[in-house]
Coordinates of C-alpha atoms in Angstrom, one line a residue:
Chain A
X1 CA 0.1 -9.1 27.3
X2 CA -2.4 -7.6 25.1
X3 CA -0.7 -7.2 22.0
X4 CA -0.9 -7.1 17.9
X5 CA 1.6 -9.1 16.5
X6 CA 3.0 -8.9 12.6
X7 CA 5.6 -11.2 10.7
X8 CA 8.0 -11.0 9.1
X9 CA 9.4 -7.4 10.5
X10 CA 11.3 -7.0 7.2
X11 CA 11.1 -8.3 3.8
X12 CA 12.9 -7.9 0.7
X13 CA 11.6 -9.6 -2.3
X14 CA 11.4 -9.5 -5.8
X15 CA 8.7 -8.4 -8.5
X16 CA 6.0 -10.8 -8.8
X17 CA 6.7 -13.1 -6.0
X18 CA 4.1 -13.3 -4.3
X19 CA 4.6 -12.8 -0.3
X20 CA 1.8 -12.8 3.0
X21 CA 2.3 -10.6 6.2
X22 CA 0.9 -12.4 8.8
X23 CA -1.2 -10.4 11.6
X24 CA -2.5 -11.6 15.0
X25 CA -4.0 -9.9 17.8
X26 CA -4.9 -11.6 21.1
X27 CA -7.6 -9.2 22.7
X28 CA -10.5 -10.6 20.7
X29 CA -11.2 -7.8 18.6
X30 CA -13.9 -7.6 16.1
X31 CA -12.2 -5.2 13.8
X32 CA -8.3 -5.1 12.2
X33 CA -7.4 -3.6 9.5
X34 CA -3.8 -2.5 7.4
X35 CA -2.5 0.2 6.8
X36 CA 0.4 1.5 4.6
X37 CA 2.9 4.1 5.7
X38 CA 4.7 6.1 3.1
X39 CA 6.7 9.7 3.6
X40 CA 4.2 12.8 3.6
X41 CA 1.4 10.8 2.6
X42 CA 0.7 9.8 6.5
X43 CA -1.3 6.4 7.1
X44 CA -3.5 4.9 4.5
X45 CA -5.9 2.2 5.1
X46 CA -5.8 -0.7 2.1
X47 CA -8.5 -3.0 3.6
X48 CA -10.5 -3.3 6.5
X49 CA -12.3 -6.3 8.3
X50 CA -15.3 -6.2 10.6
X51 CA -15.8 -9.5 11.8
X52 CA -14.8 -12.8 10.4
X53 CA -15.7 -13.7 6.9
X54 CA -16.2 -9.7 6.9
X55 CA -13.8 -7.4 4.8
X56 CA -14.4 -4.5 3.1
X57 CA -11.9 -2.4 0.7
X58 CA -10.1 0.5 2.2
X59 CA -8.4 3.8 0.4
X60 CA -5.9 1.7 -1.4
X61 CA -6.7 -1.3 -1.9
X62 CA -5.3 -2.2 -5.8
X63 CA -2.5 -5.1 -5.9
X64 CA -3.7 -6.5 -1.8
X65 CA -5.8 -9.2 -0.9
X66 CA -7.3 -10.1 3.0
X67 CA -8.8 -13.0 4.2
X68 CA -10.1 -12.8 8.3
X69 CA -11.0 -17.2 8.4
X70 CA -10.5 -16.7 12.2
X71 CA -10.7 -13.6 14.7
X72 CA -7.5 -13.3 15.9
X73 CA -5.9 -13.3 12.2
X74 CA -6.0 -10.9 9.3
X75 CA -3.0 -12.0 6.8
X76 CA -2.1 -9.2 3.9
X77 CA -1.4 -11.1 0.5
X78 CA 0.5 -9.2 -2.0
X79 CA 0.1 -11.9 -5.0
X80 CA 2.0 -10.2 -7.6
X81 CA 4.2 -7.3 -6.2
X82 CA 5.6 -4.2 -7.4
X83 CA 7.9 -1.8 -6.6
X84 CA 5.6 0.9 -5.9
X85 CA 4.3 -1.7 -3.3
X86 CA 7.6 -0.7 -1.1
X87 CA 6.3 0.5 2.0
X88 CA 6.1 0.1 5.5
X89 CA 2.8 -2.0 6.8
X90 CA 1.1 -1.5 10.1
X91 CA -1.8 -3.8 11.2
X92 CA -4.2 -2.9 13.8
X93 CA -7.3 -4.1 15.9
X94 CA -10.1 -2.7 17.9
X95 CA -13.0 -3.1 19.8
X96 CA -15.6 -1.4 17.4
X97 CA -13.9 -0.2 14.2
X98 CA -12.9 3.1 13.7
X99 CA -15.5 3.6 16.7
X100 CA -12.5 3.3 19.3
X101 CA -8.8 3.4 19.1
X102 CA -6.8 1.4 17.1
X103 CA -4.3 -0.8 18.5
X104 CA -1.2 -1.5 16.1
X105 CA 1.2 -4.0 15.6
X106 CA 4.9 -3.0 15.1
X107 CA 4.8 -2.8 11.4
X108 CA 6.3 -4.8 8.1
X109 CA 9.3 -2.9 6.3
X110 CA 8.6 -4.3 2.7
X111 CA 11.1 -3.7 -0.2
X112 CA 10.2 -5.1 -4.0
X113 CA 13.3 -4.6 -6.2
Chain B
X1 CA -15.0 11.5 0.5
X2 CA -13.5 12.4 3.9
X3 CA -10.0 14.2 3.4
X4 CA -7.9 15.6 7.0
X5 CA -4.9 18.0 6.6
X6 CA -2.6 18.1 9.5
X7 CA -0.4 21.9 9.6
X8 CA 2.2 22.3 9.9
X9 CA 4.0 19.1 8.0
X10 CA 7.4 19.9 10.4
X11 CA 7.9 22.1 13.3
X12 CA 11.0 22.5 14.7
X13 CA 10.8 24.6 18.5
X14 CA 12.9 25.4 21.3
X15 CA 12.8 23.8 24.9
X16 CA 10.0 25.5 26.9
X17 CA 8.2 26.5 23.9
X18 CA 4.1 26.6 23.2
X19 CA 3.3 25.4 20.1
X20 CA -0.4 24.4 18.5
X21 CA -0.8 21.7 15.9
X22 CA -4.1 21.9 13.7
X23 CA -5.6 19.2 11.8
X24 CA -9.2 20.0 9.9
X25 CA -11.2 17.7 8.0
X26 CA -13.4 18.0 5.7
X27 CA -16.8 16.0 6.9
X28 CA -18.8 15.5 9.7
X29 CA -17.3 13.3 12.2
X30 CA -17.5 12.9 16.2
X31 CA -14.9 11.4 17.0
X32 CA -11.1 11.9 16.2
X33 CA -7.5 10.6 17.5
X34 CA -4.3 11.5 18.0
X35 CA -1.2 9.0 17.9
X36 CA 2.0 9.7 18.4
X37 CA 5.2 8.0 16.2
X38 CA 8.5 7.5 17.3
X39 CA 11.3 7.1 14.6
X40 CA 10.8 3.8 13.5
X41 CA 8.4 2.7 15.5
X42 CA 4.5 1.5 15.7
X43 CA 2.1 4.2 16.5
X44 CA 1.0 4.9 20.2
X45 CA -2.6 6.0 20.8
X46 CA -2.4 9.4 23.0
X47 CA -6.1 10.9 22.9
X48 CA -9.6 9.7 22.0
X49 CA -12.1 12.8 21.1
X50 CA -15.6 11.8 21.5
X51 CA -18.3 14.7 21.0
X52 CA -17.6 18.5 20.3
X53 CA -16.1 20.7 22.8
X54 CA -14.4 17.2 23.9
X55 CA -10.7 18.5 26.0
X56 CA -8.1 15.9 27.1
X57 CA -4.8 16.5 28.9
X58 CA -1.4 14.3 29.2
X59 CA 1.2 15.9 31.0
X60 CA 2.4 18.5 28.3
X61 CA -0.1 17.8 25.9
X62 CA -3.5 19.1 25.4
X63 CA -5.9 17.9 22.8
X64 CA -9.5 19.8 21.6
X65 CA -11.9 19.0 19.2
X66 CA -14.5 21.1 17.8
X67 CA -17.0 19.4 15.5
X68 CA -18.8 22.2 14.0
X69 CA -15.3 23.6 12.7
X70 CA -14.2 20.3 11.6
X71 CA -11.2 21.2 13.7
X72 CA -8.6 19.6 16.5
X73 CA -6.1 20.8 18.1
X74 CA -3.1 19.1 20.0
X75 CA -1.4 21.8 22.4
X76 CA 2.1 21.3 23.5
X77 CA 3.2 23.0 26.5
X78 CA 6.9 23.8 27.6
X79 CA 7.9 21.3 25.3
X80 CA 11.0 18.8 25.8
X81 CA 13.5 17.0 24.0
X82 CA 11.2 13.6 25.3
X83 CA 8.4 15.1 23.0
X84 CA 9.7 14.8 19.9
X85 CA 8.3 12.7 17.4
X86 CA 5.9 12.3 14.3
X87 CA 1.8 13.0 15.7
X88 CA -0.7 12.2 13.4
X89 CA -4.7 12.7 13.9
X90 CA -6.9 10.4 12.7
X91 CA -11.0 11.1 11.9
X92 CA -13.6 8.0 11.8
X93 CA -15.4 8.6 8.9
X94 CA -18.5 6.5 7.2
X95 CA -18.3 2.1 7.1
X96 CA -15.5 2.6 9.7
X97 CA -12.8 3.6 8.0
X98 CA -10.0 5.6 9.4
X99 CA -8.5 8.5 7.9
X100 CA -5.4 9.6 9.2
X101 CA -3.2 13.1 8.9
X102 CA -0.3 12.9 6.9
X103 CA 1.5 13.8 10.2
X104 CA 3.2 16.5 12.0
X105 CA 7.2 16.1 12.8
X106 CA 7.7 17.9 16.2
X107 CA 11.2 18.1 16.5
X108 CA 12.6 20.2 20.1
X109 CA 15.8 21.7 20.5
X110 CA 17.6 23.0 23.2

């Protein structure tokens, strides 16, 4: 089943400990990218990759780091986090960037305390 | 830098209702989408709007773009309880970045 996968589903950490959200996507997309969710602000893109080795900053990208070493996988590092990082995460993938529709993965409930 | 306003924010209507939502942006663009949220859920792609005058249709739901307006529409006819949800439009702008509504919360009654 094509699909874009995330872990973990939830997370609760602390300040400053520093946490990864996995991504994976299995329908050899170029392109992935992530996304934060937060009420009446809508979706807003914090970084972006077009290939591997490829990444490019999106609309919010302070306090997030990407790597893409491999296709299928796009992880979201938050080294240092802060509350204001609370949010809910989406990944997504496609076939030419913002070129074609997104396919998302089921999304990453973070809470910093 | 490419901005898209999505009205109205929350819209509330009756079983068997029309209702039109609007989301303008404010650069050129050719190509726009509309998702479609259910409470806590991922996103679900409904339309893909290539070129101007583009016009798709899913079962209740109608969706327009016209690029010289900087303007889509997503139509909803005779709506249903089934329909509601949280829709959000999203414009391709430059270096293939996504900019996205801040969503409309369609919420039918009977």
């Amino acid at each position: 089943e094509a699909q874009v996968t995330q872990n973990p589903r939830y997370l609760i950490t602390v300040t400053g400990k520093k946490l990864t959200v996995t991504c994976s996507q299995n329908m050899n997309h170029e392109y992935m990218s992530w996304y934060r969710q937060d009420p009446g602000l809508g979706l807003r893109q914090i970084y972006y990759s077009m290939n591997v080795e490829v990444t490019d900053k999106g609309d919010v990208p302070e306090g997030y780091k990407v790597s893409r070493k491999e296709k299928r996988n796009f992880p979201l590092i938050l080294e240092s986090p802060s509350p204001n990082q609370t949010s809910l995460y989406f990944c997504a993938s496609s076939i030419r960037g913002s070129r074609s529709e997104q396919y998302f993965g089921p999304g990453t409930r973070l809470t910093v305390t | 830098e490419l901005k898209v306003e999505q009205n109205p924010l929350f819209l509330s209507m009756q079983e068997g209702k029309n209702y039109t939502i609007y989301c303008n942006y404010s650069t050129t663009s050719d190509r726009l989408y509309w998702y479609r949220q259910d409470p806590g859920k991922s996103l679900e792609s409904l339309f893909v709007l290539l070129s101007n005058g583009a016009v798709k249709q899913e079962g209740r739901l109608m969706a327009s773009l016209d690029t010289k307006a900087r303007l889509s529409t997503l139509h909803i006819t005779a709506a249903v309880h089934d329909l509601s949800a949280t829709y959000f439009c999203a414009v391709a702008g430059t270096a293939s970045k996504l900019t996205f509504g801040t969503g409309t919360r369609l919420q039918v009654t009977l």
